[in-house]
Amino acid sequence: MSNTNKPPLVQGYEVVIGFETHAQLATQSKIFSRAPTAFGAEPNTQACAVDLALPGTLPVMNRGAVEHAIRLGLALGSHIAEQSVFARKNYFYPDLPKGYQISQFEIPVVQGGEVSFFLGDEKKTVRLVRAHLEEDAGKSLHEDFIGQSGIDLNRAGTPLLEIVTEPDMRSSAEAVAYAKELHKTVTWIGICDGNMQEGSFRCDANVSVRKPGAPLGTRREIKNLNSFKFMQQAIDYEIRWQIEEIEDGRAIQQATVLFDPDTGETRAMRTKEDAADYRYFPDPDLPPLVIARSWVEQVKAGMPELPRQMAERLVQTYGLPEYDATTLTQSPAMAAYFETAAKASGQAKMASNWIMGEVSRRLNNEDTDISCAPVPADYLAAMLNKIADGTISNNAAKIVFDSLWEGRRGAFGVANADLTQAAIAIHEIIESKGLKQMNDSGALEAIIDEVMAANAPMVEQFRAGKDKAFNALVGLVMKASKGKANPQQANDLLRQKLQ
Amino acid sequence: MSAQELHQMGVAELAAAIADKKTSSVEAAQHLLARARQHAGLGAYLAFNEDLTLAQAKAADGRVAAGERGPLLGVPLAHKDIFVTQGFPTTAGSKILEGYQSPFDATVVAHLAQAGAVTLGKLNCDEFAMGSGNDNSAYAPVHNPWDTARVPGGSSGGSAAAVAARLVPAATGTDTGGSIRQPASFTGITGIKPTYGRCSRYGMVAFASSLDQAGPMARSAADCATLLTAMAGPDIDRDSTSLDHPAEDYTRLLGAPRDGATAAQPLKGLRIGLPNEFFGEGCAPDVIAAVRAALSEYEKLGATLVDISLPRTELSIPVYYVIAPAEASSNLSRFDGVKFGHRAAQYDDLTDMYKKSRSEGFGPEAQRRIMIGTYVLSHGYYDAYYLKAQQIRRLIAQDFQQAFTQCDVIAGPVAPTVAWKIGEKSDDPVANYLADIYTLSTSLAGLPGMSVPAGFGAANMPVGLQLVGNYFKEGELLQTAHAFQQATDWHLKTPEGF
Amino acid sequence: MSLTLSDIGRIANLARLELSGPQSERMLSQLNGFFDIVEQMNAVDTTGVEPLAHPTAVIDHVSLRLRPDVASEPNNREANQKSAPAVERGLFLVPKVIE
């Protein structure tokens, strides 16, 4: 654990959180059958004989699922087992066609590793225990069947990686930040579509509380947290609930709970009978999974630059603060947008400020993604150049950017215009809106003289040592110049004249 | 060609007669279907689909008319009801699968169909292939054609009885702990279980995944070789335990003298190992006598007999009866009344539906093995039972590798006695388990083994000689058995009244 | 060691089997009879012995075969559900699942 500061306490209790995340792997076919994995098909139309466990059927492993596991292991610095074993987890449930789930028990394919992220400006690292391959179950539909449930096995056999952490998290905020970082990683390396509504990325949080220094408390597992918002709410509620129980002198019972978004509360699930005894044993239908070093190397060669590596590179190449680098590597698209703008303008920090500020604000308002930004990166670059060379002030730039944004709405998807084209467009806006900064000192001096004449008392106050008056005078000058005056220049000239 | 001749013919003769248009596949199929009904009392068959059978026969005759010849083209066969088949119900001898219709054919069934074989019907067996007397079938016990008061052996009892009674020239069987070899021995026919993984398990209703293996049962080693050639081979797409080892022609060595041997002594140089553990007081004298006689016949053929030891033979019983039920308890969990198979008519809730459906659907032996298997895998017992058994299993397999440094083939009895009377052991599961002592170790090691008719023992019941080879030595095993059948006529004996 | 009736009850529940009183008694004696044989295994020293899960692994390294990630199974729902006890609108019906 790299939690450098003291962990935050809640009513004098330390919170301890561990995560189990089920990431559905973005493969074409199921993990042990050749049925498709697409979401939302008619019930049981994507459940083949193998998925239905019809008598005589046998599992045959999907190479793509293994490759995805290797990618995750490489992304998180884990050990990728040269040999791992599939085991049967035996229990009866209608959505489990074979009466057992093929999973990995004693020897998982991905071992160890860690996930690092920023919580505010503090760097956190959560250690992974393991990530193992297993098959998803089907779905039970409880609606519209009186006293009965309908079983849809389309999802049965969809490949999953179950990613398990150490109990390293100490607050709901840290837990959510971890989940977001993991979500970013699996989507970034393309092993999971990350669609939480469709259940492609499902988190279970193990939550317990204890007095600092005390042994770990009894944990309760919150199942299937399918949005970051609910995740935070559910964990916060659970923490409060557990502390109240303990404060009221009741011991916490280990349990699996569900979060109800409507009430904002967690409630204990009906415990699956004999969950205690899964009778794991190596699946005799599947020999050991052997992964050659050469295969791992091959996958490594095909891996994209990872968010953390890219962030470090942005710090070195563009001299950005770590915070900026991390923010800009939220998605490959945003990072690319930044790099284009920074390269084209040579104004890396300014580009970073604009993307984290003006651009992100607009994207959030419109609840859209940077890949859909109406203003291509080189338009931003061209505009930054105009600020840098003093053609327009920062304030004027915001006006320019607004009209770019509005003017090009719906024009996204258009291949990025080249820089000169962008420069021309921006030049036109500046001209048409008359936003050009006044850099001719003669005209400015005239304005200053007028302002000084019209405000003699203020001038006197300044000369009498009232510095405040100076700023007021600058303000008046800028106003008189209708904001076109270069603030720096106005400052300098006014000072000279006041000597 | 007379009907009498038709059912007396083995696979080779029938295939030739069909190819030479002396008879047709349709004629043969019709005659054998009628004969099967005539002898329904044996309980060998569980299902027919006459229309489908005759359609297949017609298609085969079409291929013959088009000038095609094949060692199985047009030959009627029957399948143990463990193999799933389109068009015929598949029950695995269990009530829980009554009337089950598979949407696909087992790979082995498909391979034989491609070779032009015609499916006559589905053959009775012990429920989920669990048994050694075929008295665990949920439908009817199978009777031994040599003495209908006796068991035909199990679990492939229907296959054995049908072949012995000349109801069909050959049949498929499955062997998990002796289920091909022991019924072959009890009914005086020839059967071979190949190396584990040689035949695809896809479409075999699973009993014990690490042991189940398909194989042919016929009247001669030569016919077994013909069937196995079609049945075996890698099934890359469907079975992860199917060995990636090219298919071979198992008839290639038949009749050929061993390297350096002569026509007079075709087996010169063959070292036959006799495990002293197979010839102890546990084995009935009449069985030993028949086996010894067969072995001296082998000496005449040029083979030399060497004494070897398989020291853990007795341990193979607990080891097998821990591993097989453990895997079975898990394999049979899919029979829950949800996707297919029996569902109880009355139940209170989901759990009750599971329990009633399974308790009504599974017979006593299946329930017993599910209980044993569930127990040995359950929390706190896994290491002491399942893991321990898998460790001893390796020692047993290593014993065989040690033995094969001293010999080429291992020989001994298949079972300690001849076929017993129906009902004699049905109330004593452990007694049944003990009777498997000579076949279990071969299965645990995954080695090829076969049973060859070697004469008769007590009550004039057939006795089989077991031959065990090293991995992938099916060809040599069949050559060894064939040489014996060239010199003897035990395999030609037909039970009275058939 | 020897099993008790409560063991039989626990195992039967795990295995989703329903045994009547007499059936349980019978099962108990039969299983105990069987486990007497099983006890022989304890006498064998297996320290350091690798369990043998796949028979041919004794002579040759066995490893899992991997198939290309291609979806090629067509929708075969009708045939697949032909032997289903209860189906409605393509769904398998079961007594209500309570979570």
JSON list of N, CA and C in Angstrom, two decimals, chain B residues 72 105-117 198-200 227 229-235:
[
{"chain": "B", "resi": 72, "resn": "LEU", "atom": "N", "xyz": [-17.05, -50.69, -44.24]},
{"chain": "B", "resi": 72, "resn": "LEU", "atom": "CA", "xyz": [-18.25, -50.55, -43.40]},
{"chain": "B", "resi": 72, "resn": "LEU", "atom": "C", "xyz": [-19.46, -50.11, -44.22]},
{"chain": "B", "resi": 105, "resn": "ASP", "atom": "N", "xyz": [-25.25, -35.56, -33.41]},
{"chain": "B", "resi": 105, "resn": "ASP", "atom": "CA", "xyz": [-24.69, -36.91, -33.29]},
{"chain": "B", "resi": 105, "resn": "ASP", "atom": "C", "xyz": [-23.35, -36.87, -32.58]},
{"chain": "B", "resi": 106, "resn": "ALA", "atom": "N", "xyz": [-23.06, -37.89, -31.79]},
{"chain": "B", "resi": 106, "resn": "ALA", "atom": "CA", "xyz": [-21.73, -38.04, -31.21]},
{"chain": "B", "resi": 106, "resn": "ALA", "atom": "C", "xyz": [-20.71, -38.14, -32.35]},
{"chain": "B", "resi": 107, "resn": "THR", "atom": "N", "xyz": [-19.50, -37.65, -32.12]},
{"chain": "B", "resi": 107, "resn": "THR", "atom": "CA", "xyz": [-18.46, -37.69, -33.16]},
{"chain": "B", "resi": 107, "resn": "THR", "atom": "C", "xyz": [-18.23, -39.12, -33.65]},
{"chain": "B", "resi": 108, "resn": "VAL", "atom": "N", "xyz": [-18.16, -40.07, -32.71]},
{"chain": "B", "resi": 108, "resn": "VAL", "atom": "CA", "xyz": [-17.93, -41.47, -33.08]},
{"chain": "B", "resi": 108, "resn": "VAL", "atom": "C", "xyz": [-19.05, -41.97, -33.99]},
{"chain": "B", "resi": 109, "resn": "VAL", "atom": "N", "xyz": [-20.29, -41.62, -33.65]},
{"chain": "B", "resi": 109, "resn": "VAL", "atom": "CA", "xyz": [-21.44, -42.03, -34.46]},
{"chain": "B", "resi": 109, "resn": "VAL", "atom": "C", "xyz": [-21.33, -41.42, -35.85]},
{"chain": "B", "resi": 110, "resn": "ALA", "atom": "N", "xyz": [-20.95, -40.14, -35.90]},
{"chain": "B", "resi": 110, "resn": "ALA", "atom": "CA", "xyz": [-20.84, -39.44, -37.19]},
{"chain": "B", "resi": 110, "resn": "ALA", "atom": "C", "xyz": [-19.74, -40.09, -38.05]},
{"chain": "B", "resi": 111, "resn": "HIS", "atom": "N", "xyz": [-18.61, -40.43, -37.41]},
{"chain": "B", "resi": 111, "resn": "HIS", "atom": "CA", "xyz": [-17.52, -41.06, -38.17]},
{"chain": "B", "resi": 111, "resn": "HIS", "atom": "C", "xyz": [-17.97, -42.37, -38.80]},
{"chain": "B", "resi": 112, "resn": "LEU", "atom": "N", "xyz": [-18.68, -43.18, -38.04]},
{"chain": "B", "resi": 112, "resn": "LEU", "atom": "CA", "xyz": [-19.14, -44.47, -38.57]},
{"chain": "B", "resi": 112, "resn": "LEU", "atom": "C", "xyz": [-20.16, -44.25, -39.68]},
{"chain": "B", "resi": 113, "resn": "ALA", "atom": "N", "xyz": [-21.01, -43.23, -39.52]},
{"chain": "B", "resi": 113, "resn": "ALA", "atom": "CA", "xyz": [-22.01, -42.93, -40.56]},
{"chain": "B", "resi": 113, "resn": "ALA", "atom": "C", "xyz": [-21.31, -42.52, -41.85]},
{"chain": "B", "resi": 114, "resn": "GLN", "atom": "N", "xyz": [-20.25, -41.69, -41.70]},
{"chain": "B", "resi": 114, "resn": "GLN", "atom": "CA", "xyz": [-19.50, -41.26, -42.90]},
{"chain": "B", "resi": 114, "resn": "GLN", "atom": "C", "xyz": [-18.92, -42.46, -43.63]},
{"chain": "B", "resi": 115, "resn": "ALA", "atom": "N", "xyz": [-18.51, -43.47, -42.85]},
{"chain": "B", "resi": 115, "resn": "ALA", "atom": "CA", "xyz": [-17.94, -44.67, -43.47]},
{"chain": "B", "resi": 115, "resn": "ALA", "atom": "C", "xyz": [-19.02, -45.53, -44.12]},
{"chain": "B", "resi": 116, "resn": "GLY", "atom": "N", "xyz": [-20.28, -45.11, -43.97]},
{"chain": "B", "resi": 116, "resn": "GLY", "atom": "CA", "xyz": [-21.37, -45.82, -44.63]},
{"chain": "B", "resi": 116, "resn": "GLY", "atom": "C", "xyz": [-22.08, -46.83, -43.75]},
{"chain": "B", "resi": 117, "resn": "ALA", "atom": "N", "xyz": [-21.70, -46.90, -42.48]},
{"chain": "B", "resi": 117, "resn": "ALA", "atom": "CA", "xyz": [-22.39, -47.82, -41.57]},
{"chain": "B", "resi": 117, "resn": "ALA", "atom": "C", "xyz": [-23.82, -47.34, -41.34]},
{"chain": "B", "resi": 198, "resn": "ARG", "atom": "N", "xyz": [-8.12, -41.32, -27.62]},
{"chain": "B", "resi": 198, "resn": "ARG", "atom": "CA", "xyz": [-7.97, -41.75, -29.02]},
{"chain": "B", "resi": 198, "resn": "ARG", "atom": "C", "xyz": [-9.27, -41.57, -29.78]},
{"chain": "B", "resi": 199, "resn": "CYS", "atom": "N", "xyz": [-10.41, -41.86, -29.12]},
{"chain": "B", "resi": 199, "resn": "CYS", "atom": "CA", "xyz": [-11.73, -41.63, -29.71]},
{"chain": "B", "resi": 199, "resn": "CYS", "atom": "C", "xyz": [-12.32, -40.38, -29.04]},
{"chain": "B", "resi": 200, "resn": "SER", "atom": "N", "xyz": [-12.99, -39.56, -29.82]},
{"chain": "B", "resi": 200, "resn": "SER", "atom": "CA", "xyz": [-13.60, -38.35, -29.27]},
{"chain": "B", "resi": 200, "resn": "SER", "atom": "C", "xyz": [-14.67, -38.71, -28.25]},
{"chain": "B", "resi": 227, "resn": "LEU", "atom": "N", "xyz": [-13.65, -51.26, -37.30]},
{"chain": "B", "resi": 227, "resn": "LEU", "atom": "CA", "xyz": [-14.48, -50.23, -36.66]},
{"chain": "B", "resi": 227, "resn": "LEU", "atom": "C", "xyz": [-13.61, -49.14, -36.01]},
{"chain": "B", "resi": 229, "resn": "THR", "atom": "N", "xyz": [-10.71, -48.15, -36.70]},
{"chain": "B", "resi": 229, "resn": "THR", "atom": "CA", "xyz": [-10.08, -47.28, -37.70]},
{"chain": "B", "resi": 229, "resn": "THR", "atom": "C", "xyz": [-11.01, -46.12, -38.05]},
{"chain": "B", "resi": 230, "resn": "ALA", "atom": "N", "xyz": [-12.31, -46.43, -38.15]},
{"chain": "B", "resi": 230, "resn": "ALA", "atom": "CA", "xyz": [-13.27, -45.38, -38.48]},
{"chain": "B", "resi": 230, "resn": "ALA", "atom": "C", "xyz": [-13.60, -44.50, -37.28]},
{"chain": "B", "resi": 231, "resn": "MET", "atom": "N", "xyz": [-13.61, -45.10, -36.08]},
{"chain": "B", "resi": 231, "resn": "MET", "atom": "CA", "xyz": [-14.06, -44.37, -34.88]},
{"chain": "B", "resi": 231, "resn": "MET", "atom": "C", "xyz": [-13.01, -43.40, -34.35]},
{"chain": "B", "resi": 232, "resn": "ALA", "atom": "N", "xyz": [-11.74, -43.79, -34.39]},
{"chain": "B", "resi": 232, "resn": "ALA", "atom": "CA", "xyz": [-10.69, -43.04, -33.70]},
{"chain": "B", "resi": 232, "resn": "ALA", "atom": "C", "xyz": [-10.20, -41.85, -34.51]},
{"chain": "B", "resi": 233, "resn": "GLY", "atom": "N", "xyz": [-9.40, -41.02, -33.89]},
{"chain": "B", "resi": 233, "resn": "GLY", "atom": "CA", "xyz": [-8.82, -39.86, -34.56]},
{"chain": "B", "resi": 233, "resn": "GLY", "atom": "C", "xyz": [-9.12, -38.59, -33.79]},
{"chain": "B", "resi": 234, "resn": "PRO", "atom": "N", "xyz": [-8.29, -37.56, -33.98]},
{"chain": "B", "resi": 234, "resn": "PRO", "atom": "CA", "xyz": [-8.45, -36.32, -33.22]},
{"chain": "B", "resi": 234, "resn": "PRO", "atom": "C", "xyz": [-9.76, -35.60, -33.54]},
{"chain": "B", "resi": 235, "resn": "ASP", "atom": "N", "xyz": [-10.34, -34.97, -32.51]},
{"chain": "B", "resi": 235, "resn": "ASP", "atom": "CA", "xyz": [-11.55, -34.16, -32.66]},
{"chain": "B", "resi": 235, "resn": "ASP", "atom": "C", "xyz": [-11.22, -32.76, -32.13]}
]
